[in-house]
PDB file of C-alpha atoms in Angstrom:
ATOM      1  CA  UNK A   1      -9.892 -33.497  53.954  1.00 54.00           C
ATOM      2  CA  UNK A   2     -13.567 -32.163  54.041  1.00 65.00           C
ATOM      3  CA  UNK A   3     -12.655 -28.546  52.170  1.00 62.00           C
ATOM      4  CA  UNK A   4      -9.956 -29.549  49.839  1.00 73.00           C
ATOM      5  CA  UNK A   5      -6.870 -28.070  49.362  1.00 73.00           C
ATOM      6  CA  UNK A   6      -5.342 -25.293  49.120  1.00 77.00           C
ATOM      7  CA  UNK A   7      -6.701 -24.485  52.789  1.00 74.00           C
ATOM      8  CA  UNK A   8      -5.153 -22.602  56.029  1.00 72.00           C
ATOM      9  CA  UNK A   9      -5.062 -23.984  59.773  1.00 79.00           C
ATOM     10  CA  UNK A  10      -4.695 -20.742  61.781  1.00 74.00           C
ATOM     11  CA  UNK A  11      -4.800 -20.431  65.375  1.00 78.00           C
ATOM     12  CA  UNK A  12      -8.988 -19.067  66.681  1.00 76.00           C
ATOM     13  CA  UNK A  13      -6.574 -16.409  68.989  1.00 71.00           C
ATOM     14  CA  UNK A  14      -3.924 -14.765  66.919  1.00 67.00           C
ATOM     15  CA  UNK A  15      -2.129 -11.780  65.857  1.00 63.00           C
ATOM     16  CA  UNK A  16      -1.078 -10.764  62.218  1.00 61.00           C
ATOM     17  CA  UNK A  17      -0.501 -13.752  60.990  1.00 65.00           C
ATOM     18  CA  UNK A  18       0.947 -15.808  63.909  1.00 68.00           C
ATOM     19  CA  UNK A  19       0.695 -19.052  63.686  1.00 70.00           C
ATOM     20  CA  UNK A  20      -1.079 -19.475  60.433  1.00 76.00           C
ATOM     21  CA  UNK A  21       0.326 -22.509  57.892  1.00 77.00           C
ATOM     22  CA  UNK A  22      -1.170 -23.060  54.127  1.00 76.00           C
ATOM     23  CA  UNK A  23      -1.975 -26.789  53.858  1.00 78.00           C
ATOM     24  CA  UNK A  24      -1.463 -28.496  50.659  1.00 78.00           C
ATOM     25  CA  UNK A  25      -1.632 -31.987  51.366  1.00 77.00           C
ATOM     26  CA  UNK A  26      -3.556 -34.231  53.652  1.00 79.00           C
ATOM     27  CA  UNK A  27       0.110 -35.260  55.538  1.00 81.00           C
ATOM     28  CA  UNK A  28       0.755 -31.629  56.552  1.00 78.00           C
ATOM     29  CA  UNK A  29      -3.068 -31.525  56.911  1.00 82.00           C
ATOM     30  CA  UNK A  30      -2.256 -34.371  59.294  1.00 76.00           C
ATOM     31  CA  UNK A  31       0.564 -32.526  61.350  1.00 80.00           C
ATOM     32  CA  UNK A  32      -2.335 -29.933  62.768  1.00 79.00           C
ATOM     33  CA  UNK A  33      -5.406 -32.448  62.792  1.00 77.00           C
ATOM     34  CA  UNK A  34      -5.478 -33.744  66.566  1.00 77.00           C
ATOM     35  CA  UNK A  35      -5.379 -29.663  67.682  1.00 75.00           C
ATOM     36  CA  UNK A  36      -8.058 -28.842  65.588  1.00 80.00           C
ATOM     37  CA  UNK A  37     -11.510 -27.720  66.943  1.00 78.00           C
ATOM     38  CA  UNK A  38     -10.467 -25.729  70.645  1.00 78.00           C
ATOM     39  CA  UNK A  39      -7.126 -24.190  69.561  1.00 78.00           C
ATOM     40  CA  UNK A  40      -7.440 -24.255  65.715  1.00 80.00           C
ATOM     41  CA  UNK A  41      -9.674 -23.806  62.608  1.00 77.00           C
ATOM     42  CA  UNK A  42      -9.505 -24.820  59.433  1.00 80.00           C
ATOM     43  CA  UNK A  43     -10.309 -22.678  56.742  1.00 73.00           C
ATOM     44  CA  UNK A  44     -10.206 -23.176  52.613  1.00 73.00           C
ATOM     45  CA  UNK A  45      -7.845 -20.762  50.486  1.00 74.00           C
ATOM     46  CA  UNK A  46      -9.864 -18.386  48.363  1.00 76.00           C
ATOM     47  CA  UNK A  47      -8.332 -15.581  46.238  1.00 72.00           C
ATOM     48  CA  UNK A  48      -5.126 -14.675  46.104  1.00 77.00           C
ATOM     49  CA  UNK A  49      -2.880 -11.856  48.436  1.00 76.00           C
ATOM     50  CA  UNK A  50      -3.878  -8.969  45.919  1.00 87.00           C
ATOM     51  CA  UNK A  51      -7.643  -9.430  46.822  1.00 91.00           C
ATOM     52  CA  UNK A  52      -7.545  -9.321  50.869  1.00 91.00           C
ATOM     53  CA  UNK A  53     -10.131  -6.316  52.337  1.00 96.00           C
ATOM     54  CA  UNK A  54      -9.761  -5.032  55.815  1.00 95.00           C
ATOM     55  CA  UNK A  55     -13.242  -3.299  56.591  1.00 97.00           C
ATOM     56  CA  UNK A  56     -14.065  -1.435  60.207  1.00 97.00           C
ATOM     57  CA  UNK A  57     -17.564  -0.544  60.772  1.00 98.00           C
ATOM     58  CA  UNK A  58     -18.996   1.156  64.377  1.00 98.00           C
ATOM     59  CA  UNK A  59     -21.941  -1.310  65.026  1.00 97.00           C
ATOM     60  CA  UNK A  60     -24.530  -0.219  67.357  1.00 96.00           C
ATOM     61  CA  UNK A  61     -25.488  -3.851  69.157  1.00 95.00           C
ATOM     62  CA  UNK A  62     -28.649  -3.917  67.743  1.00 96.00           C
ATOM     63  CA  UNK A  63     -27.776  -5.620  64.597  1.00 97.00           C
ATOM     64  CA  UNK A  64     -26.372  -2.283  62.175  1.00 96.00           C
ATOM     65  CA  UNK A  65     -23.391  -0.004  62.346  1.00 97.00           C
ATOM     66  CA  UNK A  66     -23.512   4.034  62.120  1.00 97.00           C
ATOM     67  CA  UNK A  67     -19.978   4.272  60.017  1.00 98.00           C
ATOM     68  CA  UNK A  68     -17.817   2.458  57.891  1.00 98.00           C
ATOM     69  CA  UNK A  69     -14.098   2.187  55.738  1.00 98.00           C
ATOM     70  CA  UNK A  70     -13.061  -0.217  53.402  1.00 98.00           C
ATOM     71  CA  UNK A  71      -9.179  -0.766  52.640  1.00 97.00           C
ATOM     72  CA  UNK A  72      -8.084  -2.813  49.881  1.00 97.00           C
ATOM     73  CA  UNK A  73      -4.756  -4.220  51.442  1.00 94.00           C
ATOM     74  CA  UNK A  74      -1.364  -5.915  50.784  1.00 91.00           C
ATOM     75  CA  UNK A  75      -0.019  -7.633  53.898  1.00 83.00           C
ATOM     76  CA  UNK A  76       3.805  -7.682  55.435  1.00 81.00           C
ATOM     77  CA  UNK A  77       5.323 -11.088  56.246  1.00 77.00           C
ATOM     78  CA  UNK A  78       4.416 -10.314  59.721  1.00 74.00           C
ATOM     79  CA  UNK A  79       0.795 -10.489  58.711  1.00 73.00           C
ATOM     80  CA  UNK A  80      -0.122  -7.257  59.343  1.00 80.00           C
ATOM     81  CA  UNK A  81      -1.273  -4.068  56.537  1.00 87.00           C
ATOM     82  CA  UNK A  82       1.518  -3.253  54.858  1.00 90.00           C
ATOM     83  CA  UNK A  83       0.141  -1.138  52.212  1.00 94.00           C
ATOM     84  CA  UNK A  84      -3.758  -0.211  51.925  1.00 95.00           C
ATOM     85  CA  UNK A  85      -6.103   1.694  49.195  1.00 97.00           C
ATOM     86  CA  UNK A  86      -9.281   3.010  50.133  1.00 98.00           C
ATOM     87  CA  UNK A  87     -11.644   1.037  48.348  1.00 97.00           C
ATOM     88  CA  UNK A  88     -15.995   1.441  48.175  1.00 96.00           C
ATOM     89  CA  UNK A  89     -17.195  -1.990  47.521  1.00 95.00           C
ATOM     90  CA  UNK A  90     -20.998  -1.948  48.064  1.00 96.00           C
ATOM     91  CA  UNK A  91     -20.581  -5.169  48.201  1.00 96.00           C
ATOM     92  CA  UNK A  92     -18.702  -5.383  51.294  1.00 97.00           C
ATOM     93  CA  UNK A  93     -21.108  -3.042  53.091  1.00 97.00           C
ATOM     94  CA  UNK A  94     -23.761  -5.342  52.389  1.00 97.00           C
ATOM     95  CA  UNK A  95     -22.144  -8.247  53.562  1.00 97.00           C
ATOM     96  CA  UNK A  96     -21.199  -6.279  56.630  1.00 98.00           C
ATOM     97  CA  UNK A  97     -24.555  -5.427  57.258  1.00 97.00           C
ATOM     98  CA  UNK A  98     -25.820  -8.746  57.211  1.00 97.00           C
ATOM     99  CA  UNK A  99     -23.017  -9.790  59.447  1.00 97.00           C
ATOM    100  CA  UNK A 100     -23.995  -6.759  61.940  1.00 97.00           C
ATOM    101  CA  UNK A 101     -27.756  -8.409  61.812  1.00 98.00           C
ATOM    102  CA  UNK A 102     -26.391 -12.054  63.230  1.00 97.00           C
ATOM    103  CA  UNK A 103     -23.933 -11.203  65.506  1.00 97.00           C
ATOM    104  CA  UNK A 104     -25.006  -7.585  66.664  1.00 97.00           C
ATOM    105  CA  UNK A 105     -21.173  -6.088  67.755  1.00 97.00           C
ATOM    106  CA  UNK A 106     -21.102  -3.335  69.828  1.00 96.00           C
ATOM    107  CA  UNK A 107     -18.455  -0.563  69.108  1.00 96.00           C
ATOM    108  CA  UNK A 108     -15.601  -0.947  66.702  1.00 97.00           C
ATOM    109  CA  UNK A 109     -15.231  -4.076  64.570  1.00 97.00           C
ATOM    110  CA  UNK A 110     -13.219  -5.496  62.350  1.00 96.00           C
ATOM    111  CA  UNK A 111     -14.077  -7.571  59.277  1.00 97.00           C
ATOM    112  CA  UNK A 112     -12.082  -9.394  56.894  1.00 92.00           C
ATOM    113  CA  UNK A 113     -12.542 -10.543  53.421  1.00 94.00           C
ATOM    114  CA  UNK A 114     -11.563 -11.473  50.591  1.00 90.00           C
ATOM    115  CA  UNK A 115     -12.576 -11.989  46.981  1.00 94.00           C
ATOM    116  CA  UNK A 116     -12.624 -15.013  44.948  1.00 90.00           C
ATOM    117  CA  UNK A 117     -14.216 -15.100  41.167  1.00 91.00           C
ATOM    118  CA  UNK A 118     -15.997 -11.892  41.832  1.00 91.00           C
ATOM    119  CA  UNK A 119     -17.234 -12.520  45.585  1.00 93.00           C
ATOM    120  CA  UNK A 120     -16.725 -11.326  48.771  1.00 94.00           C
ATOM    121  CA  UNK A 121     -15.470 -14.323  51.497  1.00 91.00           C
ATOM    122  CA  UNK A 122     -15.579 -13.650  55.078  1.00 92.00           C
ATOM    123  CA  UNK A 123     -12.195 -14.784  56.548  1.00 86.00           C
ATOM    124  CA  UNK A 124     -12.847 -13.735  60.307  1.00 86.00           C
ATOM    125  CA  UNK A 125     -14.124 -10.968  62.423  1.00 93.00           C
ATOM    126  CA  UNK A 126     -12.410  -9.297  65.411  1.00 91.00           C
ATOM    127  CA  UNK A 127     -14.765  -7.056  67.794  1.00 92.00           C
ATOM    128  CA  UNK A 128     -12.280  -4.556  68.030  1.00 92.00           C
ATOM    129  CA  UNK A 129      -9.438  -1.423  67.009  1.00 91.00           C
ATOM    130  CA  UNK A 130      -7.094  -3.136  64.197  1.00 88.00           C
ATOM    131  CA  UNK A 131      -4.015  -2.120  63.630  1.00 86.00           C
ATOM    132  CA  UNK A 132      -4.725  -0.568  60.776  1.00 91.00           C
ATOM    133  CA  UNK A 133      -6.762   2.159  63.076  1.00 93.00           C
ATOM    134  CA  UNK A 134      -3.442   4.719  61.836  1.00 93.00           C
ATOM    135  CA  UNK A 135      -3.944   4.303  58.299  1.00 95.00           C
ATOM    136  CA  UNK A 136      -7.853   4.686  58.410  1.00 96.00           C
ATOM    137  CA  UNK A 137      -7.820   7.746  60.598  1.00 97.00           C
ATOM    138  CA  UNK A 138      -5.371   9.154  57.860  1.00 97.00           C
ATOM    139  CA  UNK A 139      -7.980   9.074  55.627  1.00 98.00           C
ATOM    140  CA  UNK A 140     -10.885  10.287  58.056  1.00 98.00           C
ATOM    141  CA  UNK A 141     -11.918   7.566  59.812  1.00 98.00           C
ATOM    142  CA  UNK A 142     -11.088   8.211  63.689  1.00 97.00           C
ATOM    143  CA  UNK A 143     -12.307   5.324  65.423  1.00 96.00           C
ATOM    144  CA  UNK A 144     -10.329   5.533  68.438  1.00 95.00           C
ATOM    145  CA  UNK A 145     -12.216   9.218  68.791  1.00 97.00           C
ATOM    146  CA  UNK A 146     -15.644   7.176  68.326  1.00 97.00           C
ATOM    147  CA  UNK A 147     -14.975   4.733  70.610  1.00 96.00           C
ATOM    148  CA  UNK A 148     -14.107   7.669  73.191  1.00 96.00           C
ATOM    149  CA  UNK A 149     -17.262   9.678  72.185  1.00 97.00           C
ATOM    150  CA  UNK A 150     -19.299   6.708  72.770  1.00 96.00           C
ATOM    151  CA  UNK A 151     -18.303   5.631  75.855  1.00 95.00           C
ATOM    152  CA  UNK A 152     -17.716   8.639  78.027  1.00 96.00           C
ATOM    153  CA  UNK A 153     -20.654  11.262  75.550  1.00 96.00           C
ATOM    154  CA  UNK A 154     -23.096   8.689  74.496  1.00 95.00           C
ATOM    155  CA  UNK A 155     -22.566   9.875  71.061  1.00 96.00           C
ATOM    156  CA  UNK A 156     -23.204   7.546  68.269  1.00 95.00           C
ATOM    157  CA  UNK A 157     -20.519   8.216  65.545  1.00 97.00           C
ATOM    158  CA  UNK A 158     -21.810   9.265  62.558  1.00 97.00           C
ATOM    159  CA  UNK A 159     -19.980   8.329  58.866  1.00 98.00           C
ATOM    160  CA  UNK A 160     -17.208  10.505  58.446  1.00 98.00           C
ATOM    161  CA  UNK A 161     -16.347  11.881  54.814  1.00 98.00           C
ATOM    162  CA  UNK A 162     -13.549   9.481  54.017  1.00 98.00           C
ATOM    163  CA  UNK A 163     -10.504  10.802  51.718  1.00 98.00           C
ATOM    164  CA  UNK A 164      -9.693   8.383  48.981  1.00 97.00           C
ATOM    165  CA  UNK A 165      -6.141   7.373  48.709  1.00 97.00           C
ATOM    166  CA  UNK A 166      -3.220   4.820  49.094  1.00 97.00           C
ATOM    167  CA  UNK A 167      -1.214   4.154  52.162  1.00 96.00           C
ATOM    168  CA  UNK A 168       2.142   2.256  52.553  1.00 94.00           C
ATOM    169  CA  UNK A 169       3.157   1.597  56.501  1.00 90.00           C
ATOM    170  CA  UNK A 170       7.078   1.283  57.276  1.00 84.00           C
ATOM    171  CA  UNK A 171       9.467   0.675  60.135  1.00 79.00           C
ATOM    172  CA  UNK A 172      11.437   4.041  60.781  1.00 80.00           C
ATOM    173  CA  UNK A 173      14.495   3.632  63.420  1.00 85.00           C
ATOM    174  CA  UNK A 174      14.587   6.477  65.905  1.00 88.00           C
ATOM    175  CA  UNK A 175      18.603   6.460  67.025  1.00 92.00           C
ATOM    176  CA  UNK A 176      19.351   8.292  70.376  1.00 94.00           C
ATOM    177  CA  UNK A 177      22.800   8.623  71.507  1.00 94.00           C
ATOM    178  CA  UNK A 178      24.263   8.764  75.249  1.00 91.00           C
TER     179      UNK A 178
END
């Protein structure tokens, strides 16, 4: 086993956490081996739960981004944000920046990280609106407005003035009766 263990085998399409197992030894290693490569990747453990970043920047397709939130975050068991702090890591801007220079997204994007002995680890990046977009436009950040603006305006978003504060999302039942 090339990485080591701990490591992850997650799915390269997912959702939350679909589909993601923590491998600890080279026989469950084993298990997920012959799918690896077109349906799965392999990826090593760093950190721990309490250090996981969700971070959504606007990128411009050109290799930057016009506006940017960080969330420190705590995920459910479903493997989505459960509970999220605004966080400003520099850090984590510049590493986004960089990223934004390779790939050059276009629109909203997602980046993940987290941190291990006082560094910032890219876990994956999805061009598009988390599910988090809620909890960031809470605190200022409106993407789904941006993406809107863009499109249809031509208006490049600019960086809002984001609110600092702690969210915590939760399943409410809505009971109608007949």
């Amino acid at each position: 086993i090339e990485f080591g263990v701990p490591m992850i085998v997650k799915p390269r399409e997912g959702s939350g956490s679909e589909g993601v197992v923590k491998i600890l030894n080279e026989n469950k290693f084993n298990e997920y081996a012959e799918n690896l490569g077109n349906e799965l990747l392999v990826q090593p453990l760093l950190g721990n739960d309490d250090e996981e970043y969700t971070t959504s920047a606007f990128c411009d397709g050109f290799g930057g981004y016009s506006a940017i939130i960080s969330l420190k975050r705590r995920l459910s068991k479903q493997g989505i944000t459960e509970s999220a702090e605004v966080v400003v890591e520099s850090e984590i801007e510049k590493c986004v920046g960089e990223l934004c220079k390779i790939l050059k997204p276009i629109g909203p994007t997602n980046f993940q990280f987290r941190k291990h002995l006082g560094k910032f680890y890219l876990l994956e990046v999805n061009p598009r609106i988390s599910s988090a977009t809620s909890i960031r436009k809470a605190f200022g950040y409106n993407e789904s407005k941006m993406v809107i603006e863009y499109y249809l305006d031509g208006k490049i978003p600019k960086q809002p003035i984001i609110k600092l504060g702690k969210a915590i999302r939760y399943i409410e039942d809505y009971i109608i009766y007949v």
